[in-house]
Short mmCIF file of C-alpha atoms in Angstrom, two decimals:
data_model
loop_
_atom_site.label_atom_id
_atom_site.label_comp_id
_atom_site.label_asym_id
_atom_site.label_seq_id
_atom_site.Cartn_x
_atom_site.Cartn_y
_atom_site.Cartn_z
CA MET N 1 -12.58 6.30 9.06
CA VAL N 2 -14.10 4.06 11.70
CA ALA N 3 -17.02 5.12 13.82
CA GLY N 4 -17.27 4.14 17.45
CA THR N 5 -20.50 2.23 16.78
CA ASP N 6 -18.72 0.34 14.02
CA ILE N 7 -16.00 -0.64 16.49
CA ASP N 8 -18.70 -1.93 18.85
CA ARG N 9 -20.20 -4.00 16.08
CA ALA N 10 -16.82 -5.30 15.01
CA CYS N 11 -16.42 -6.68 18.51
CA ALA N 12 -19.98 -7.96 18.65
CA ALA N 13 -19.27 -9.86 15.45
CA ALA N 14 -16.78 -11.96 17.39
CA LYS N 15 -19.56 -12.86 19.88
CA SER N 16 -17.31 -12.42 22.88
CA GLN N 17 -17.09 -9.94 25.71
CA GLN N 18 -14.70 -7.02 25.28
CA PRO N 19 -14.31 -5.28 28.66
CA ASP N 20 -11.61 -2.90 27.42
CA LEU N 21 -13.49 -1.67 24.35
CA PRO N 22 -12.37 1.88 23.42
CA SER N 23 -14.92 4.60 23.92
CA PRO N 24 -16.61 6.07 20.81
CA ASP N 25 -14.52 9.25 21.12
CA ALA N 26 -11.19 7.42 21.43
CA PRO N 27 -8.48 8.72 19.08
CA PRO N 28 -7.72 6.54 16.03
CA GLY N 29 -4.29 5.60 17.37
CA ALA N 30 -5.86 4.14 20.52
CA VAL N 31 -8.35 2.19 18.42
CA ALA N 32 -5.51 0.77 16.31
CA ASP N 33 -3.59 -0.29 19.43
CA TRP N 34 -6.68 -1.93 20.89
CA ALA N 35 -7.47 -3.81 17.68
CA SER N 36 -3.86 -5.02 17.48
CA ALA N 37 -4.01 -6.45 21.00
CA GLN N 38 -7.38 -8.10 20.37
CA PHE N 39 -6.08 -9.60 17.12
CA LEU N 40 -3.36 -11.53 18.92
CA GLU N 41 -5.87 -12.88 21.44
CA ALA N 42 -8.27 -14.01 18.71
CA ALA N 43 -5.69 -15.44 16.31
CA ARG N 44 -5.84 -19.00 17.62
CA SER N 45 -9.59 -19.31 18.02
CA ASN N 46 -11.48 -17.22 15.46
CA LEU N 47 -10.08 -16.63 12.00
CA THR N 48 -12.84 -14.29 10.79
CA LYS N 49 -12.74 -12.18 13.94
CA SER N 50 -8.96 -11.87 13.63
CA CYS N 51 -9.25 -10.67 10.04
CA LEU N 52 -11.88 -8.08 10.96
CA LEU N 53 -9.75 -6.82 13.83
CA LEU N 54 -6.76 -6.57 11.49
CA ALA N 55 -8.90 -4.58 9.04
CA LEU N 56 -10.06 -2.35 11.89
CA GLU N 57 -6.47 -1.72 12.94
CA GLU N 58 -5.44 -0.87 9.38
CA GLU N 59 -8.32 1.55 8.93
CA ALA N 60 -7.80 3.23 12.30
CA ALA N 61 -4.05 3.54 11.63
CA ALA N 62 -4.77 5.06 8.22
CA GLN N 63 -7.09 7.58 9.85
CA ALA N 64 -4.48 8.42 12.48
CA ALA N 65 -1.88 8.96 9.76
CA TYR N 66 -4.31 11.17 7.83
CA LEU N 67 -5.02 13.30 10.87
CA GLU N 68 -1.31 13.58 11.61
CA ALA N 69 -0.47 14.52 8.04
CA GLU N 70 -3.25 17.07 7.78
CA GLY N 71 -2.56 18.53 11.21
CA LEU N 72 -6.19 18.19 12.27
CA GLY N 73 -7.15 18.50 15.90
CA PRO N 74 -9.35 16.20 18.02
CA GLU N 75 -12.40 18.33 17.26
CA SER N 76 -12.23 17.14 13.65
CA VAL N 77 -12.18 13.44 14.48
CA ALA N 78 -15.94 13.07 14.89
CA ALA N 79 -16.60 14.60 11.49
CA LEU N 80 -14.17 12.18 9.80
CA ARG N 81 -15.52 8.99 11.32
CA GLY N 82 -18.10 6.70 9.84
CA SER N 83 -16.97 6.79 6.22
CA VAL N 84 -15.44 3.31 6.00
CA GLY N 85 -17.39 0.11 6.58
CA SER N 86 -21.12 -0.13 7.16
CA ALA N 87 -22.66 -1.54 10.32
CA SER N 88 -23.75 -4.68 8.46
CA THR N 89 -20.12 -5.40 7.58
CA TRP N 90 -18.69 -5.07 11.08
CA SER N 91 -21.58 -6.96 12.71
CA LEU N 92 -21.25 -9.79 10.16
CA GLU N 93 -24.88 -9.25 9.15
CA ARG N 94 -23.65 -9.12 5.56
CA ILE N 95 -22.08 -12.56 5.88
CA SER N 96 -25.25 -13.84 7.58
CA ALA N 97 -27.31 -12.58 4.65
CA LEU N 98 -24.96 -14.28 2.19
CA ALA N 99 -25.28 -17.54 4.16
CA GLU N 100 -29.08 -17.32 4.04
CA GLU N 101 -28.96 -16.81 0.28
CA CYS N 102 -26.68 -19.81 -0.06
CA THR N 103 -29.12 -21.92 1.97
CA VAL N 104 -32.07 -20.94 -0.21
CA THR N 105 -30.05 -21.61 -3.37
CA LEU N 106 -28.89 -24.99 -2.05
CA TYR N 107 -32.42 -26.17 -1.25
CA ALA N 108 -33.65 -24.97 -4.62
CA LYS N 109 -30.97 -27.10 -6.29
CA LEU N 110 -31.80 -30.09 -4.10
CA HIS N 111 -35.51 -29.60 -4.81
CA ASP N 112 -34.79 -29.72 -8.54
CA LEU N 113 -33.03 -33.03 -7.91
CA GLY N 114 -36.07 -34.32 -6.00
CA VAL N 115 -34.05 -34.73 -2.81
CA VAL N 116 -35.68 -32.50 -0.19
CA ASP N 117 -39.44 -32.84 -0.78
CA THR N 118 -39.86 -35.12 2.23
CA VAL N 119 -37.69 -32.94 4.44
CA LEU N 120 -39.60 -29.77 3.53
CA SER N 121 -42.95 -31.45 4.14
CA VAL N 122 -42.09 -32.21 7.78
CA ALA N 123 -40.04 -29.04 8.44
CA LYS N 124 -42.73 -27.40 10.56
CA GLN N 125 -43.37 -30.52 12.60
CA VAL N 126 -39.89 -31.28 13.95
CA PRO N 127 -37.64 -29.37 16.39
CA ASP N 128 -34.82 -27.16 15.15
CA SER N 129 -32.18 -29.61 16.35
CA THR N 130 -33.66 -32.30 14.11
CA LEU N 131 -33.74 -29.91 11.15
CA LEU N 132 -30.09 -29.04 11.74
CA THR N 133 -29.22 -32.74 11.74
CA LEU N 134 -31.15 -33.25 8.51
CA HIS N 135 -29.42 -30.23 6.95
CA THR N 136 -25.99 -31.49 7.99
CA ASP N 137 -26.71 -34.92 6.54
CA LEU N 138 -27.82 -33.34 3.26
CA VAL N 139 -24.67 -31.23 3.05
CA ARG N 140 -22.46 -34.23 3.63
CA SER N 141 -24.38 -36.23 1.04
CA TYR N 142 -24.39 -33.45 -1.58
CA PRO N 143 -21.33 -31.25 -0.89
CA THR N 144 -20.88 -30.26 -4.54
CA GLN N 145 -24.41 -28.84 -4.60
CA LEU N 146 -23.55 -26.59 -1.65
CA ILE N 147 -20.29 -25.53 -3.32
CA LEU N 148 -22.26 -24.63 -6.46
CA ALA N 149 -24.71 -22.66 -4.32
CA ILE N 150 -21.94 -20.71 -2.58
CA ASN N 151 -20.23 -20.03 -5.92
CA HIS N 152 -23.47 -18.79 -7.47
CA VAL N 153 -24.25 -16.43 -4.60
CA LEU N 154 -20.72 -15.10 -4.10
CA TYR N 155 -19.35 -14.81 -7.60
CA GLU N 156 -22.37 -14.65 -9.93
CA ARG N 157 -25.03 -12.87 -7.91
CA HIS N 158 -22.85 -10.55 -5.79
CA GLY N 159 -19.81 -10.28 -8.03
CA TYR N 160 -17.03 -11.13 -5.59
CA ARG N 161 -13.80 -11.34 -7.55
CA ARG N 162 -10.03 -11.40 -7.43
CA GLN N 163 -8.05 -8.25 -6.72
CA ARG N 164 -7.68 -5.77 -9.57
CA ARG N 165 -3.98 -5.17 -9.05
CA HIS N 166 -1.28 -6.92 -7.09
CA GLY N 167 -0.06 -5.48 -3.82
CA ASP N 168 -3.00 -3.29 -2.75
CA PRO N 169 -3.39 -3.50 1.06
CA LEU N 170 -7.11 -2.74 0.72
CA ASP N 171 -7.71 -6.10 -0.94
CA MET N 172 -6.40 -7.81 2.20
CA ARG N 173 -8.89 -6.11 4.54
CA LEU N 174 -11.89 -8.37 5.06
CA SER N 175 -14.12 -5.35 5.69
CA ASN N 176 -13.13 -3.82 2.36
CA VAL N 177 -13.68 -7.13 0.56
CA LEU N 178 -17.20 -7.38 2.00
CA GLU N 179 -17.93 -3.80 0.96
CA ASN N 180 -16.39 -3.73 -2.51
CA GLY N 181 -16.01 -7.34 -3.62
CA ASN N 182 -12.34 -7.31 -4.64
CA GLY N 183 -10.18 -9.60 -2.54
CA SER N 184 -6.77 -11.19 -2.23
CA PRO N 185 -6.42 -15.00 -2.26
CA GLY N 186 -6.28 -15.00 1.54
CA SER N 187 -9.25 -12.72 2.21
CA LEU N 188 -11.50 -14.55 -0.27
CA ALA N 189 -10.47 -17.85 1.31
CA VAL N 190 -11.45 -16.55 4.76
CA LEU N 191 -14.85 -15.42 3.46
CA TYR N 192 -15.43 -18.81 1.82
CA LEU N 193 -14.40 -20.65 4.99
CA GLU N 194 -16.80 -18.56 7.10
CA LEU N 195 -19.73 -19.19 4.75
CA ALA N 196 -19.02 -22.91 4.52
CA ALA N 197 -18.78 -23.22 8.32
CA ARG N 198 -22.13 -21.47 8.75
CA LEU N 199 -23.66 -23.93 6.27
CA SER N 200 -22.26 -27.03 8.04
CA LEU N 201 -19.57 -27.76 5.46
CA PRO N 202 -16.29 -28.30 7.37
CA LEU N 203 -13.34 -27.02 5.32
CA GLU N 204 -9.72 -26.23 6.14
CA PRO N 205 -7.15 -24.10 4.32
CA VAL N 206 -4.05 -25.33 2.54
CA ALA N 207 -1.31 -22.69 2.25
CA LEU N 208 0.54 -22.48 -1.06
CA GLU N 209 3.39 -20.27 -2.27
CA GLY N 210 4.46 -19.56 1.29
CA GLY N 211 1.03 -18.31 2.32
CA ARG N 212 0.35 -16.15 -0.73
CA TYR N 213 -2.35 -18.48 -2.05
CA TYR N 214 -4.91 -20.82 -0.50
CA VAL N 215 -7.13 -23.68 -1.54
CA LEU N 216 -9.69 -25.36 0.70
CA GLN N 217 -10.19 -29.05 1.37
CA PRO N 218 -12.70 -31.03 3.47
CA ALA N 219 -11.77 -30.95 7.14
CA ASP N 220 -12.81 -34.54 7.85
CA ASP N 221 -13.81 -37.75 6.15
CA SER N 222 -17.54 -37.01 6.45
CA VAL N 223 -17.29 -34.87 3.29
CA VAL N 224 -15.90 -36.42 0.12
CA LEU N 225 -14.88 -34.39 -2.93
CA SER N 226 -13.65 -36.95 -5.41
CA ALA N 227 -14.31 -38.42 -8.81
CA ALA N 228 -12.69 -41.32 -10.66
CA GLY N 229 -10.36 -41.86 -7.73
CA GLU N 230 -9.08 -38.24 -7.78
CA ARG N 231 -9.57 -35.92 -4.81
CA PHE N 232 -10.54 -32.29 -5.38
CA VAL N 233 -10.07 -29.00 -3.53
CA ILE N 234 -11.82 -25.63 -3.79
CA ASP N 235 -10.05 -22.54 -5.17
CA PRO N 236 -11.88 -19.45 -3.76
CA TYR N 237 -9.67 -17.08 -5.77
CA SER N 238 -10.83 -18.71 -9.03
CA GLU N 239 -14.54 -18.35 -8.24
CA GLY N 240 -14.75 -21.57 -6.25
CA MET N 241 -13.38 -23.76 -9.03
CA LEU N 242 -12.74 -27.39 -8.13
CA LEU N 243 -9.15 -28.43 -8.81
CA SER N 244 -7.77 -31.92 -8.54
CA GLU N 245 -4.95 -32.44 -6.07
CA THR N 246 -2.75 -33.44 -9.00
CA GLU N 247 -3.43 -30.10 -10.72
CA VAL N 248 -2.65 -28.17 -7.55
CA LYS N 249 0.64 -30.02 -7.04
CA GLU N 250 1.68 -29.36 -10.62
CA LEU N 251 0.62 -25.70 -10.66
CA PHE N 252 2.22 -24.83 -7.33
CA GLU N 253 5.10 -27.33 -7.43
CA VAL N 254 4.04 -29.11 -4.26
CA GLU N 255 5.79 -32.29 -3.26
CA GLY N 256 4.00 -34.78 -1.05
CA GLU N 257 0.49 -34.45 0.34
CA LEU N 258 -1.55 -31.26 0.56
CA ARG N 259 -1.51 -30.47 4.27
CA PRO N 260 -3.89 -28.10 6.06
CA CYS N 261 -2.52 -25.14 7.97
CA SER N 262 -3.55 -23.68 11.31
CA ASN N 263 -5.19 -20.29 11.90
CA GLU N 264 -1.83 -18.91 12.98
CA VAL N 265 -0.07 -20.06 9.83
CA MET N 266 -2.83 -18.72 7.57
CA LEU N 267 -2.86 -15.35 9.34
CA ALA N 268 0.93 -15.22 9.20
CA GLY N 269 0.80 -15.81 5.45
CA MET N 270 -1.74 -13.03 4.99
CA LEU N 271 0.33 -10.74 7.20
CA GLY N 272 3.36 -11.51 5.05
CA VAL N 273 1.50 -10.30 1.95
CA LEU N 274 0.29 -7.21 3.81
CA ARG N 275 3.81 -6.50 5.08
CA ASP N 276 5.26 -6.75 1.58
CA SER N 277 2.58 -4.47 0.14
CA HIS N 278 3.33 -1.73 2.67
CA TRP N 279 7.08 -2.30 2.33
CA CYS N 280 6.99 -1.86 -1.44
CA ALA N 281 4.93 1.31 -1.01
CA ALA N 282 7.50 2.63 1.46
CA VAL N 283 10.38 1.78 -0.86
CA GLY N 284 8.64 2.88 -4.04
CA CYS N 285 9.28 -0.34 -5.92
CA PRO N 286 6.83 -2.49 -7.93
CA PRO N 287 4.82 -4.80 -5.62
CA GLU N 288 5.09 -7.89 -7.81
CA PRO N 289 7.16 -10.58 -6.02
CA ILE N 290 9.66 -10.94 -8.90
CA TRP N 291 10.38 -7.19 -8.86
CA ALA N 292 9.96 -6.31 -5.19
CA VAL N 293 12.96 -5.28 -3.14
CA PRO N 294 13.54 -8.01 -0.53
CA ILE N 295 13.59 -7.32 3.18
CA ALA N 296 17.10 -8.66 3.46
CA VAL N 297 20.36 -8.17 5.31
CA GLU N 298 22.19 -7.24 2.11
CA VAL N 299 19.77 -4.34 1.61
CA ALA N 300 20.44 -3.13 5.16
CA LEU N 301 24.19 -3.33 4.54
CA GLY N 302 23.92 -1.39 1.31
CA GLU N 303 25.17 -4.37 -0.68
CA TYR N 304 22.00 -4.91 -2.67
CA ARG N 305 22.80 -4.36 -6.32
CA ASP N 306 21.13 -1.70 -8.38
CA VAL N 307 17.77 -2.89 -9.67
CA GLU N 308 16.96 -2.56 -13.33
CA VAL N 309 13.62 -4.10 -14.24
CA GLU N 310 11.64 -3.65 -17.43
CA THR N 311 8.08 -2.99 -16.30
CA SER N 312 6.39 -2.80 -19.70
CA SER N 313 4.72 -5.68 -21.51
CA GLY N 314 4.16 -6.28 -25.19
CA GLU N 315 6.50 -6.18 -28.13
CA ASP N 316 5.40 -2.74 -29.38
CA THR N 317 5.57 -1.00 -25.99
CA GLU N 318 8.62 1.05 -25.12
CA GLY N 319 10.27 -0.33 -22.00
CA GLU N 320 10.20 1.55 -18.72
CA TYR N 321 12.81 0.73 -16.13
CA PHE N 322 12.79 0.83 -12.36
CA ARG N 323 16.19 1.63 -10.86
CA VAL N 324 17.02 2.06 -7.19
CA ARG N 325 20.33 2.11 -5.36
CA PHE N 326 19.90 0.85 -1.80
CA THR N 327 22.46 2.67 0.33
CA GLU N 328 21.96 5.13 3.12
CA PRO N 329 23.29 8.50 1.84
CA ASP N 330 26.15 10.09 3.78
CA ASN N 331 25.35 13.52 2.43
CA VAL N 332 22.04 14.96 1.36
CA GLY N 333 23.48 16.19 -1.92
CA GLN N 334 25.30 12.98 -2.74
CA GLU N 335 24.69 11.89 -6.33
CA SER N 336 23.95 8.34 -7.30
CA ARG N 337 23.04 6.21 -10.24
CA GLY N 338 19.31 5.90 -10.32
CA GLN N 339 17.33 6.76 -7.20
CA GLN N 340 19.13 6.71 -3.86
CA TRP N 341 16.83 5.49 -1.16
CA TRP N 342 16.53 5.01 2.54
CA PRO N 343 13.08 4.46 4.09
CA ALA N 344 11.63 7.26 6.17
CA GLN N 345 9.54 6.67 9.30
CA GLY N 346 6.34 6.98 7.29
CA TYR N 347 2.92 5.39 7.38
CA ASN N 348 3.69 2.47 5.04
CA LEU N 349 6.90 1.57 6.83
CA ARG N 350 5.09 1.62 10.19
CA ARG N 351 2.36 -0.64 8.82
CA ALA N 352 4.94 -3.04 7.36
CA LEU N 353 6.63 -3.15 10.75
CA ALA N 354 3.31 -3.77 12.54
CA ALA N 355 2.52 -6.68 10.21
CA ALA N 356 6.01 -8.14 10.65
CA HIS N 357 5.71 -7.88 14.43
CA LYS N 358 2.42 -9.81 14.50
CA ARG N 359 3.88 -12.38 12.16
CA SER N 360 6.89 -12.89 14.43
CA LEU N 361 4.55 -13.45 17.39
CA LEU N 362 2.40 -15.94 15.48
CA LEU N 363 5.49 -17.85 14.30
CA PRO N 364 7.91 -17.66 17.25
CA SER N 365 10.08 -20.51 15.94
CA ASP N 366 10.36 -19.11 12.40
CA LEU N 367 13.77 -17.43 12.28
CA ASN N 368 13.04 -15.80 8.92
CA ALA N 369 9.97 -14.08 10.40
CA GLN N 370 12.07 -12.90 13.35
CA LEU N 371 14.82 -11.63 11.04
CA GLU N 372 12.36 -9.67 8.86
CA TYR N 373 10.97 -8.01 11.98
CA ALA N 374 14.48 -7.08 13.13
CA LEU N 375 15.33 -5.66 9.71
CA LEU N 376 12.20 -3.52 9.58
CA LEU N 377 13.06 -2.17 13.02
CA TYR N 378 16.44 -1.26 11.58
CA PHE N 379 14.97 0.42 8.51
CA GLY N 380 12.68 2.34 10.85
CA LYS N 381 15.82 3.51 12.70
CA ARG N 382 14.70 1.87 15.93
CA TYR N 383 18.28 0.71 16.37
CA GLU N 384 18.23 -0.48 19.97
CA GLU N 385 15.25 -2.77 19.38
CA ALA N 386 16.73 -3.91 16.07
CA TRP N 387 20.03 -4.77 17.76
CA THR N 388 18.25 -6.84 20.41
CA GLU N 389 16.01 -8.70 17.95
CA LEU N 390 18.83 -9.35 15.50
CA GLY N 391 21.00 -10.61 18.34
CA CYS N 392 18.34 -13.19 19.25
CA VAL N 393 18.11 -14.36 15.63
CA LEU N 394 21.89 -14.54 15.36
CA GLN N 395 22.16 -16.58 18.54
CA ALA N 396 19.51 -19.04 17.33
CA ALA N 397 21.19 -19.32 13.91
CA LYS N 398 24.56 -20.09 15.52
CA SER N 399 22.87 -22.65 17.75
CA GLU N 400 21.48 -24.41 14.67
CA ALA N 401 24.95 -24.44 13.13
CA ALA N 402 26.51 -25.83 16.30
CA GLN N 403 23.89 -28.59 16.49
CA ARG N 404 24.46 -29.43 12.82
CA VAL N 405 20.79 -29.19 11.98
CA ALA N 406 20.04 -31.12 8.78
CA VAL N 407 18.43 -28.14 7.03
CA PRO N 408 19.57 -24.94 8.80
CA THR N 409 17.61 -21.75 8.31
CA PHE N 410 20.69 -19.75 7.29
CA ASP N 411 23.92 -20.72 5.57
CA PRO N 412 27.34 -19.60 6.94
CA GLU N 413 27.51 -16.61 4.59
CA GLU N 414 24.12 -15.34 5.75
CA ILE N 415 25.16 -15.71 9.38
CA GLN N 416 28.32 -13.74 8.66
CA GLN N 417 26.24 -10.98 7.05
CA MET N 418 24.00 -10.84 10.13
CA GLU N 419 27.08 -10.54 12.34
CA VAL N 420 28.32 -7.59 10.28
CA LEU N 421 24.93 -5.85 10.50
CA TRP N 422 24.68 -6.56 14.23
CA GLU N 423 28.10 -4.99 14.78
CA LYS N 424 27.13 -2.04 12.57
CA ILE N 425 24.05 -1.37 14.69
CA ARG N 426 26.12 -1.64 17.88
CA LEU N 427 28.50 1.01 16.54
CA GLN N 428 25.58 3.23 15.58
CA LEU N 429 24.23 2.98 19.13
CA ALA N 430 27.65 3.69 20.58
CA PHE N 431 28.11 6.81 18.47
CA ALA N 432 24.59 7.99 19.30
CA ALA N 433 25.33 7.69 23.01
#
């Protein structure tokens, strides 16, 4: 649960004025709404701030759901606050301390190489601006030494590591990663980017697997990571390992050059993972991508085939199967093969919808992102909004078809399915009226 002072520090971490900061006694729902609004404002300018605000929203929303589920009154809120996230996390003091450790480690490595003796001897005699210039020049001359220093501090000394299990929303909260060390590919990449920026090493993210994985590459030609004519990138999820571009292309089946992505695209990718994690929790299916139930029109129409997935591993292990039939039941007592499911308006579905909404705003021209938002509105039984959003997607899809776009977002069969769902929602609204 998030204390009011922690909220203040979360904002202070962004180093910007927040005139509409919620008061310390604001209810968790109000804090979540505020953090959501601030996230969208920060998304284009400050990646770390955006991730902290997203974590704050998630934590406040979880607290609100807990209070709602337990039926606790406002008088209990104060007693519940302050148990998630220390002040040093929200204020970024923890990251500042990590950056200082990295600096000390870097200069120790450079001292062992006999590089910085002259610099250290004149350190007290020159202005800070000159020292910063000298530091920047050293980083650009010895980038691998700084990478080794960051890797030593993060992964060896402090034990930051990859997530323990796939699909846990906690591993995508930057605050939780700073506190506990386990992180998703995206959250560890954000932490690495922040540290490198503080240490004058300009890096930029490259999105892989549709934003589920990230590697980092130099942001300009002043930093060179290459050997024997091969360029290298940093893999924060594999403890800062250096991978050649050829290895990355082969592992992730990338064609063409590795291209950096913007803040919006990186955040949208992380939101996609967060959305899927909450969606799978709402559905009750395994969170692994190959087993997860898709957020798709065929699921909404009840045409998604029964799922039968063996979830065990190993030759001597008896197989366990996951079966779900995805149709909305007409009668409560209706029998079905497997588990008959329709998502309730619960916490995980609301969080999946919130993530999808932000993603649709960050990627306004991505019709798939808009469709997923419309579908989650439908699953949440917010039919009027779903009908409107789906209508916009359908109109854009038909426009692509009419213009004979070379690679349309949807094929004719998918457009026909959307038309059927759109008409189904219209009928539902008509009957409700």
